[in-house]
PDB file of C-alpha atoms in Angstrom:
ATOM      1  CA  ALA A   1       0.411 -17.774   6.733  1.00 76.00           C
ATOM      2  CA  GLN A   2       1.770 -14.122   6.152  1.00 87.00           C
ATOM      3  CA  SER A   3       0.221 -11.653   7.849  1.00 93.00           C
ATOM      4  CA  VAL A   4       0.485  -8.477   9.428  1.00 96.00           C
ATOM      5  CA  SER A   5      -1.233  -7.497  12.745  1.00 96.00           C
ATOM      6  CA  GLN A   6      -2.479  -3.384  13.904  1.00 97.00           C
ATOM      7  CA  HIS A   7      -3.432  -3.787  17.400  1.00 89.00           C
ATOM      8  CA  ASN A   8      -5.250  -0.894  17.471  1.00 89.00           C
ATOM      9  CA  HIS A   9      -7.687  -0.040  14.914  1.00 93.00           C
ATOM     10  CA  HIS A  10      -9.017   3.910  15.768  1.00 96.00           C
ATOM     11  CA  VAL A  11      -6.889   6.144  18.742  1.00 97.00           C
ATOM     12  CA  ILE A  12      -7.695   9.510  19.426  1.00 98.00           C
ATOM     13  CA  LEU A  13      -5.098  11.736  21.117  1.00 98.00           C
ATOM     14  CA  SER A  14      -5.447  15.035  22.353  1.00 97.00           C
ATOM     15  CA  GLU A  15      -2.701  17.542  21.176  1.00 97.00           C
ATOM     16  CA  ALA A  16       1.086  16.623  22.368  1.00 97.00           C
ATOM     17  CA  ALA A  17       0.083  13.204  22.893  1.00 98.00           C
ATOM     18  CA  SER A  18       2.615  10.656  22.324  1.00 98.00           C
ATOM     19  CA  LEU A  19       1.763   8.182  20.336  1.00 97.00           C
ATOM     20  CA  GLU A  20       2.839   4.066  20.090  1.00 97.00           C
ATOM     21  CA  LEU A  21       0.791   2.360  17.102  1.00 98.00           C
ATOM     22  CA  GLY A  22       1.690  -1.347  17.023  1.00 97.00           C
ATOM     23  CA  CYS A  23       2.368  -3.623  14.718  1.00 97.00           C
ATOM     24  CA  ASN A  24       3.380  -7.220  14.606  1.00 97.00           C
ATOM     25  CA  TYR A  25       3.535  -9.821  11.660  1.00 95.00           C
ATOM     26  CA  SER A  26       4.181 -13.441  10.178  1.00 92.00           C
ATOM     27  CA  TYR A  27       6.599 -13.572   7.529  1.00 87.00           C
ATOM     28  CA  GLY A  28       9.491 -16.304   6.838  1.00 81.00           C
ATOM     29  CA  GLY A  29      12.778 -15.173   5.993  1.00 83.00           C
ATOM     30  CA  THR A  30      13.985 -11.658   6.150  1.00 88.00           C
ATOM     31  CA  VAL A  31      11.962  -9.114   5.879  1.00 91.00           C
ATOM     32  CA  ASN A  32      11.566  -4.918   4.685  1.00 94.00           C
ATOM     33  CA  LEU A  33       9.454  -2.829   7.228  1.00 96.00           C
ATOM     34  CA  PHE A  34       7.221  -0.173   6.557  1.00 97.00           C
ATOM     35  CA  TRP A  35       5.166   2.571   7.233  1.00 98.00           C
ATOM     36  CA  TYR A  36       2.417   4.110   5.383  1.00 97.00           C
ATOM     37  CA  VAL A  37       0.282   7.108   6.082  1.00 96.00           C
ATOM     38  CA  GLN A  38      -3.381   8.735   4.694  1.00 93.00           C
ATOM     39  CA  TYR A  39      -3.906  11.484   5.087  1.00 93.00           C
ATOM     40  CA  PRO A  40      -7.588  12.841   4.349  1.00 89.00           C
ATOM     41  CA  GLY A  41      -8.386  12.830   0.754  1.00 85.00           C
ATOM     42  CA  GLN A  42      -5.012  12.071   0.217  1.00 87.00           C
ATOM     43  CA  HIS A  43      -2.868   8.585  -1.034  1.00 88.00           C
ATOM     44  CA  LEU A  44      -0.675   6.305   0.508  1.00 93.00           C
ATOM     45  CA  GLN A  45       2.382   8.471   1.526  1.00 95.00           C
ATOM     46  CA  LEU A  46       6.229   6.434   2.944  1.00 96.00           C
ATOM     47  CA  LEU A  47       6.121   7.213   6.146  1.00 97.00           C
ATOM     48  CA  LEU A  48       9.513   5.296   7.149  1.00 96.00           C
ATOM     49  CA  LYS A  49      10.848   2.221   6.187  1.00 96.00           C
ATOM     50  CA  TYR A  50      13.770  -0.873   7.333  1.00 96.00           C
ATOM     51  CA  PHE A  51      15.500  -2.920   5.579  1.00 94.00           C
ATOM     52  CA  SER A  52      18.514  -3.906   7.961  1.00 93.00           C
ATOM     53  CA  GLY A  53      20.601  -2.113  10.491  1.00 94.00           C
ATOM     54  CA  ASP A  54      19.749   0.361  13.119  1.00 96.00           C
ATOM     55  CA  PRO A  55      16.576  -1.311  14.389  1.00 96.00           C
ATOM     56  CA  LEU A  56      15.357   2.418  15.022  1.00 97.00           C
ATOM     57  CA  VAL A  57      14.884   3.651  12.204  1.00 97.00           C
ATOM     58  CA  LYS A  58      13.311   7.498  12.045  1.00 97.00           C
ATOM     59  CA  GLY A  59      11.224   9.464   9.210  1.00 95.00           C
ATOM     60  CA  ILE A  60       9.572  12.545   8.283  1.00 94.00           C
ATOM     61  CA  LYS A  61       6.984  14.126  10.272  1.00 95.00           C
ATOM     62  CA  GLY A  62       9.273  13.490  13.358  1.00 96.00           C
ATOM     63  CA  PHE A  63       7.794   9.172  13.004  1.00 98.00           C
ATOM     64  CA  GLU A  64      10.469   6.485  14.292  1.00 98.00           C
ATOM     65  CA  ALA A  65       9.976   2.858  14.898  1.00 98.00           C
ATOM     66  CA  GLU A  66      11.626   0.149  16.013  1.00 97.00           C
ATOM     67  CA  PHE A  67      12.097  -3.362  15.095  1.00 96.00           C
ATOM     68  CA  ILE A  68      12.099  -5.936  17.343  1.00 96.00           C
ATOM     69  CA  LYS A  69      12.570  -9.070  15.647  1.00 93.00           C
ATOM     70  CA  SER A  70      12.082 -11.118  18.147  1.00 94.00           C
ATOM     71  CA  LYS A  71       8.936 -10.477  18.812  1.00 95.00           C
ATOM     72  CA  PHE A  72       8.044  -9.901  15.005  1.00 95.00           C
ATOM     73  CA  SER A  73       7.067  -6.285  15.749  1.00 97.00           C
ATOM     74  CA  PHE A  74       7.800  -2.719  14.668  1.00 97.00           C
ATOM     75  CA  ASN A  75       5.785  -0.430  16.600  1.00 97.00           C
ATOM     76  CA  LEU A  76       5.230   3.400  15.143  1.00 98.00           C
ATOM     77  CA  ARG A  77       6.111   6.448  17.522  1.00 98.00           C
ATOM     78  CA  LYS A  78       6.044   9.963  17.687  1.00 98.00           C
ATOM     79  CA  PRO A  79       7.135  11.759  21.298  1.00 97.00           C
ATOM     80  CA  SER A  80       3.523  14.361  20.411  1.00 98.00           C
ATOM     81  CA  VAL A  81       1.514  14.378  17.947  1.00 98.00           C
ATOM     82  CA  GLN A  82      -0.372  17.304  16.305  1.00 97.00           C
ATOM     83  CA  TRP A  83      -4.273  17.671  14.548  1.00 97.00           C
ATOM     84  CA  SER A  84      -2.491  17.355  11.729  1.00 96.00           C
ATOM     85  CA  ASP A  85      -1.054  14.093  12.554  1.00 97.00           C
ATOM     86  CA  THR A  86      -4.840  12.761  12.077  1.00 97.00           C
ATOM     87  CA  ALA A  87      -4.628  10.087   9.393  1.00 97.00           C
ATOM     88  CA  GLU A  88      -5.119   6.419   8.766  1.00 96.00           C
ATOM     89  CA  TYR A  89      -1.816   4.638   9.118  1.00 98.00           C
ATOM     90  CA  PHE A  90      -0.364   1.300   7.243  1.00 97.00           C
ATOM     91  CA  CYS A  91       2.007  -1.447   9.187  1.00 97.00           C
ATOM     92  CA  ALA A  92       3.288  -3.652   5.302  1.00 97.00           C
ATOM     93  CA  VAL A  93       5.962  -6.128   5.273  1.00 95.00           C
ATOM     94  CA  ASN A  94       7.430  -7.995   2.390  1.00 91.00           C
ATOM     95  CA  GLY A  95      10.326  -9.614   1.737  1.00 87.00           C
ATOM     96  CA  GLY A  96      11.971 -13.438   1.785  1.00 77.00           C
ATOM     97  CA  SER A  97      13.362 -15.184  -0.930  1.00 73.00           C
ATOM     98  CA  GLY A  98      12.090 -14.501  -4.090  1.00 77.00           C
ATOM     99  CA  ASN A  99      10.359 -11.589  -3.595  1.00 84.00           C
ATOM    100  CA  THR A 100       8.118 -10.016  -5.836  1.00 87.00           C
ATOM    101  CA  GLY A 101       8.202  -6.558  -4.201  1.00 91.00           C
ATOM    102  CA  LYS A 102       3.913  -7.885  -2.936  1.00 94.00           C
ATOM    103  CA  LEU A 103       3.202  -6.467  -0.139  1.00 95.00           C
ATOM    104  CA  ILE A 104       1.222  -7.178   2.413  1.00 95.00           C
ATOM    105  CA  PHE A 105      -0.614  -4.938   4.471  1.00 97.00           C
ATOM    106  CA  GLY A 106      -2.329  -4.276   8.281  1.00 97.00           C
ATOM    107  CA  GLN A 107      -5.735  -3.727   8.563  1.00 95.00           C
ATOM    108  CA  GLY A 108      -5.119   0.126   9.428  1.00 96.00           C
ATOM    109  CA  THR A 109      -4.989   2.114  12.465  1.00 97.00           C
ATOM    110  CA  THR A 110      -7.470   5.203  12.312  1.00 97.00           C
ATOM    111  CA  LEU A 111      -5.948   8.104  13.982  1.00 97.00           C
ATOM    112  CA  GLN A 112      -7.800  10.951  15.436  1.00 97.00           C
ATOM    113  CA  VAL A 113      -5.939  13.413  17.091  1.00 97.00           C
ATOM    114  CA  LYS A 114      -8.540  16.765  19.173  1.00 96.00           C
ATOM    115  CA  PRO A 115      -6.609  20.186  18.881  1.00 90.00           C
TER     116      PRO A 115
ATOM    117  CA  GLU B   1       8.740  15.325  -6.951  1.00 77.00           C
ATOM    118  CA  PRO B   2       7.826  12.534  -9.268  1.00 82.00           C
ATOM    119  CA  GLU B   3       4.739  11.023  -8.523  1.00 93.00           C
ATOM    120  CA  VAL B   4       3.068   8.361  -9.683  1.00 97.00           C
ATOM    121  CA  THR B   5      -0.458   9.197 -11.349  1.00 97.00           C
ATOM    122  CA  GLN B   6      -4.151   7.196 -11.889  1.00 98.00           C
ATOM    123  CA  THR B   7      -6.563   8.323 -14.707  1.00 97.00           C
ATOM    124  CA  PRO B   8      -9.842   8.254 -13.696  1.00 97.00           C
ATOM    125  CA  SER B   9     -10.238   9.506 -10.621  1.00 96.00           C
ATOM    126  CA  HIS B  10     -13.548   7.704  -9.902  1.00 97.00           C
ATOM    127  CA  GLN B  11     -14.996   5.444 -12.186  1.00 98.00           C
ATOM    128  CA  VAL B  12     -18.667   4.420 -12.461  1.00 98.00           C
ATOM    129  CA  THR B  13     -19.660   0.858 -14.446  1.00 98.00           C
ATOM    130  CA  GLN B  14     -22.674  -2.316 -15.312  1.00 98.00           C
ATOM    131  CA  MET B  15     -21.678  -5.139 -13.710  1.00 98.00           C
ATOM    132  CA  GLY B  16     -20.992  -7.416 -16.986  1.00 98.00           C
ATOM    133  CA  GLN B  17     -18.546  -4.457 -18.548  1.00 98.00           C
ATOM    134  CA  GLU B  18     -15.018  -4.009 -19.556  1.00 98.00           C
ATOM    135  CA  VAL B  19     -13.398  -0.738 -17.295  1.00 98.00           C
ATOM    136  CA  ILE B  20      -9.417  -0.237 -18.299  1.00 98.00           C
ATOM    137  CA  LEU B  21      -7.319   1.483 -15.059  1.00 98.00           C
ATOM    138  CA  ARG B  22      -4.490   3.057 -16.368  1.00 98.00           C
ATOM    139  CA  CYS B  23      -1.579   4.688 -14.420  1.00 98.00           C
ATOM    140  CA  VAL B  24       1.848   6.523 -14.624  1.00 97.00           C
ATOM    141  CA  PRO B  25       4.441   5.567 -12.872  1.00 97.00           C
ATOM    142  CA  ILE B  26       7.722   7.605 -11.622  1.00 96.00           C
ATOM    143  CA  SER B  27       9.892   6.935 -14.966  1.00 92.00           C
ATOM    144  CA  ASN B  28      12.885   5.229 -13.181  1.00 91.00           C
ATOM    145  CA  HIS B  29      10.821   2.790 -11.646  1.00 95.00           C
ATOM    146  CA  LEU B  30      10.746  -0.549 -12.698  1.00 94.00           C
ATOM    147  CA  TYR B  31       8.881  -2.543 -11.041  1.00 96.00           C
ATOM    148  CA  PHE B  32       4.887  -2.298 -10.961  1.00 97.00           C
ATOM    149  CA  TYR B  33       2.098  -2.725  -8.682  1.00 98.00           C
ATOM    150  CA  TRP B  34      -1.551  -3.225  -8.090  1.00 98.00           C
ATOM    151  CA  TYR B  35      -3.743  -3.245  -5.803  1.00 98.00           C
ATOM    152  CA  ARG B  36      -7.447  -2.599  -4.014  1.00 97.00           C
ATOM    153  CA  GLN B  37      -9.167  -1.862  -0.627  1.00 94.00           C
ATOM    154  CA  ILE B  38     -12.621  -2.741  -0.419  1.00 94.00           C
ATOM    155  CA  LEU B  39     -13.926  -0.506   1.539  1.00 90.00           C
ATOM    156  CA  GLY B  40     -13.453  -0.857   5.517  1.00 86.00           C
ATOM    157  CA  GLN B  41     -11.367  -3.509   4.537  1.00 90.00           C
ATOM    158  CA  LYS B  42      -7.531  -4.057   3.997  1.00 91.00           C
ATOM    159  CA  VAL B  43      -5.012  -3.096   1.467  1.00 95.00           C
ATOM    160  CA  GLU B  44      -4.895  -6.603  -0.187  1.00 96.00           C
ATOM    161  CA  PHE B  45      -2.175  -7.219  -3.267  1.00 97.00           C
ATOM    162  CA  LEU B  46      -3.282  -8.439  -7.338  1.00 98.00           C
ATOM    163  CA  VAL B  47      -0.447  -8.386  -9.176  1.00 98.00           C
ATOM    164  CA  SER B  48       3.571  -7.124  -9.458  1.00 96.00           C
ATOM    165  CA  PHE B  49       4.962  -6.436 -12.962  1.00 96.00           C
ATOM    166  CA  TYR B  50       8.860  -7.304 -14.140  1.00 94.00           C
ATOM    167  CA  ASN B  51      10.666  -6.654 -17.525  1.00 92.00           C
ATOM    168  CA  ASN B  52       7.524  -6.721 -18.782  1.00 93.00           C
ATOM    169  CA  GLU B  53       6.016  -9.934 -17.441  1.00 94.00           C
ATOM    170  CA  ILE B  54       3.572 -10.390 -14.013  1.00 96.00           C
ATOM    171  CA  SER B  55       6.139 -11.697 -11.523  1.00 94.00           C
ATOM    172  CA  GLU B  56       3.541 -13.045  -8.877  1.00 95.00           C
ATOM    173  CA  LYS B  57      -0.469 -12.549  -8.739  1.00 96.00           C
ATOM    174  CA  SER B  58      -2.759 -13.165  -5.418  1.00 96.00           C
ATOM    175  CA  GLU B  59      -5.727 -15.109  -5.406  1.00 95.00           C
ATOM    176  CA  ILE B  60      -8.004 -12.404  -6.356  1.00 94.00           C
ATOM    177  CA  PHE B  61      -6.561 -12.017  -9.827  1.00 96.00           C
ATOM    178  CA  ASP B  62      -8.486 -13.884 -11.632  1.00 94.00           C
ATOM    179  CA  ASP B  63      -9.075 -14.714 -15.428  1.00 95.00           C
ATOM    180  CA  GLN B  64     -10.792 -11.643 -15.092  1.00 96.00           C
ATOM    181  CA  PHE B  65      -7.920  -9.086 -14.611  1.00 98.00           C
ATOM    182  CA  SER B  66      -5.378  -8.458 -17.031  1.00 98.00           C
ATOM    183  CA  VAL B  67      -1.610  -5.876 -16.565  1.00 97.00           C
ATOM    184  CA  GLU B  68      -0.709  -4.718 -19.407  1.00 96.00           C
ATOM    185  CA  ARG B  69       2.379  -1.501 -20.251  1.00 93.00           C
ATOM    186  CA  PRO B  70       0.959  -1.016 -23.835  1.00 88.00           C
ATOM    187  CA  ASP B  71       3.598   2.216 -23.812  1.00 88.00           C
ATOM    188  CA  GLY B  72       7.533   3.191 -22.099  1.00 80.00           C
ATOM    189  CA  SER B  73       4.877   5.301 -20.218  1.00 89.00           C
ATOM    190  CA  ASN B  74       1.894   3.528 -19.334  1.00 94.00           C
ATOM    191  CA  PHE B  75       0.090   0.316 -16.450  1.00 97.00           C
ATOM    192  CA  THR B  76      -2.510  -0.793 -17.358  1.00 98.00           C
ATOM    193  CA  LEU B  77      -5.044  -3.197 -15.103  1.00 98.00           C
ATOM    194  CA  LYS B  78      -8.570  -4.459 -17.164  1.00 98.00           C
ATOM    195  CA  ILE B  79     -11.027  -5.825 -15.879  1.00 98.00           C
ATOM    196  CA  ARG B  80     -12.748  -7.893 -18.258  1.00 97.00           C
ATOM    197  CA  SER B  81     -16.537  -8.493 -16.763  1.00 96.00           C
ATOM    198  CA  THR B  82     -17.046  -6.706 -13.509  1.00 97.00           C
ATOM    199  CA  LYS B  83     -18.659  -7.874 -10.559  1.00 97.00           C
ATOM    200  CA  LEU B  84     -20.460  -5.969  -8.083  1.00 97.00           C
ATOM    201  CA  GLU B  85     -17.235  -7.486  -5.756  1.00 96.00           C
ATOM    202  CA  ASP B  86     -14.920  -5.458  -8.384  1.00 97.00           C
ATOM    203  CA  SER B  87     -15.863  -2.679  -5.971  1.00 98.00           C
ATOM    204  CA  ALA B  88     -13.217  -0.602  -5.049  1.00 97.00           C
ATOM    205  CA  MET B  89     -10.646   1.336  -4.260  1.00 96.00           C
ATOM    206  CA  TYR B  90      -7.127   0.298  -6.679  1.00 98.00           C
ATOM    207  CA  PHE B  91      -4.133   1.590  -6.596  1.00 98.00           C
ATOM    208  CA  CYS B  92      -1.067   1.850  -8.399  1.00 98.00           C
ATOM    209  CA  ALA B  93       2.384   1.305  -6.865  1.00 97.00           C
ATOM    210  CA  SER B  94       5.752   1.936  -8.651  1.00 97.00           C
ATOM    211  CA  SER B  95       8.967   0.758  -7.435  1.00 96.00           C
ATOM    212  CA  THR B  96      13.059   0.699  -8.109  1.00 94.00           C
ATOM    213  CA  TRP B  97      13.388  -2.679  -7.152  1.00 89.00           C
ATOM    214  CA  THR B  98      11.702  -5.695  -5.516  1.00 83.00           C
ATOM    215  CA  GLY B  99      11.626  -4.901  -1.651  1.00 78.00           C
ATOM    216  CA  ARG B 100      12.460  -1.116  -2.193  1.00 89.00           C
ATOM    217  CA  GLU B 101       9.711   1.433  -0.543  1.00 93.00           C
ATOM    218  CA  GLN B 102       6.950   1.848  -3.363  1.00 96.00           C
ATOM    219  CA  TYR B 103       4.947   4.460  -3.838  1.00 96.00           C
ATOM    220  CA  PHE B 104       1.033   4.888  -4.579  1.00 97.00           C
ATOM    221  CA  GLY B 105      -0.606   6.334  -6.743  1.00 97.00           C
ATOM    222  CA  PRO B 106      -3.998   8.591  -5.353  1.00 96.00           C
ATOM    223  CA  GLY B 107      -5.917   5.763  -6.496  1.00 96.00           C
ATOM    224  CA  THR B 108      -9.030   5.333  -8.756  1.00 97.00           C
ATOM    225  CA  ARG B 109     -12.215   4.442  -7.074  1.00 97.00           C
ATOM    226  CA  LEU B 110     -14.424   1.111  -8.771  1.00 98.00           C
ATOM    227  CA  THR B 111     -17.774   0.939  -7.956  1.00 98.00           C
ATOM    228  CA  VAL B 112     -20.406  -1.360 -10.713  1.00 98.00           C
ATOM    229  CA  THR B 113     -23.453  -1.083 -10.127  1.00 97.00           C
TER     230      THR B 113
END
């Protein structure tokens, strides 16, 4: 069955700490991978995306993610978090033959950054 | 920057009533989607829509649900007879192509009493 798993449900960091949020997926065929962020009171916004090519992708606000096909993973990283990064982060995947765009989401990770 | 918009932001309805949630996708997008998120749970896919047809629907999207693109700009989700378990945040999204990134609206919080 298609699924996405995010290992960390709630992460608390101090400002300037490094961040890594895990994401693993179970999906047949070619995948497209996404990280979305939802700031408090706002809608889901795209952080970064992977379709093909360089497995290390860079997104907005200093975030990056690495696609490791052998591990079915797409972990999100940021070297130094800021208080403004406090938000909920969602990993999502679609793809396969006959792709209709349907996104499968992970359960989300709440990141709290302490000033 | 173009945005997906949704109305209303919050809808309260009684069980058994019909509700219509409205979305205006980004104007040059061709693919439209509805998702929902029950409080504390994952964002779940409901339906994808292209060329005035449903491309895929989930098990959640039963006969009580329907979607429509009544004109060139709006995309609606109708729930014919709401149930308590339909209470959730409903998100509309659009994309230029399947597999491309989807842009999400702010959501409609539906509360069924």
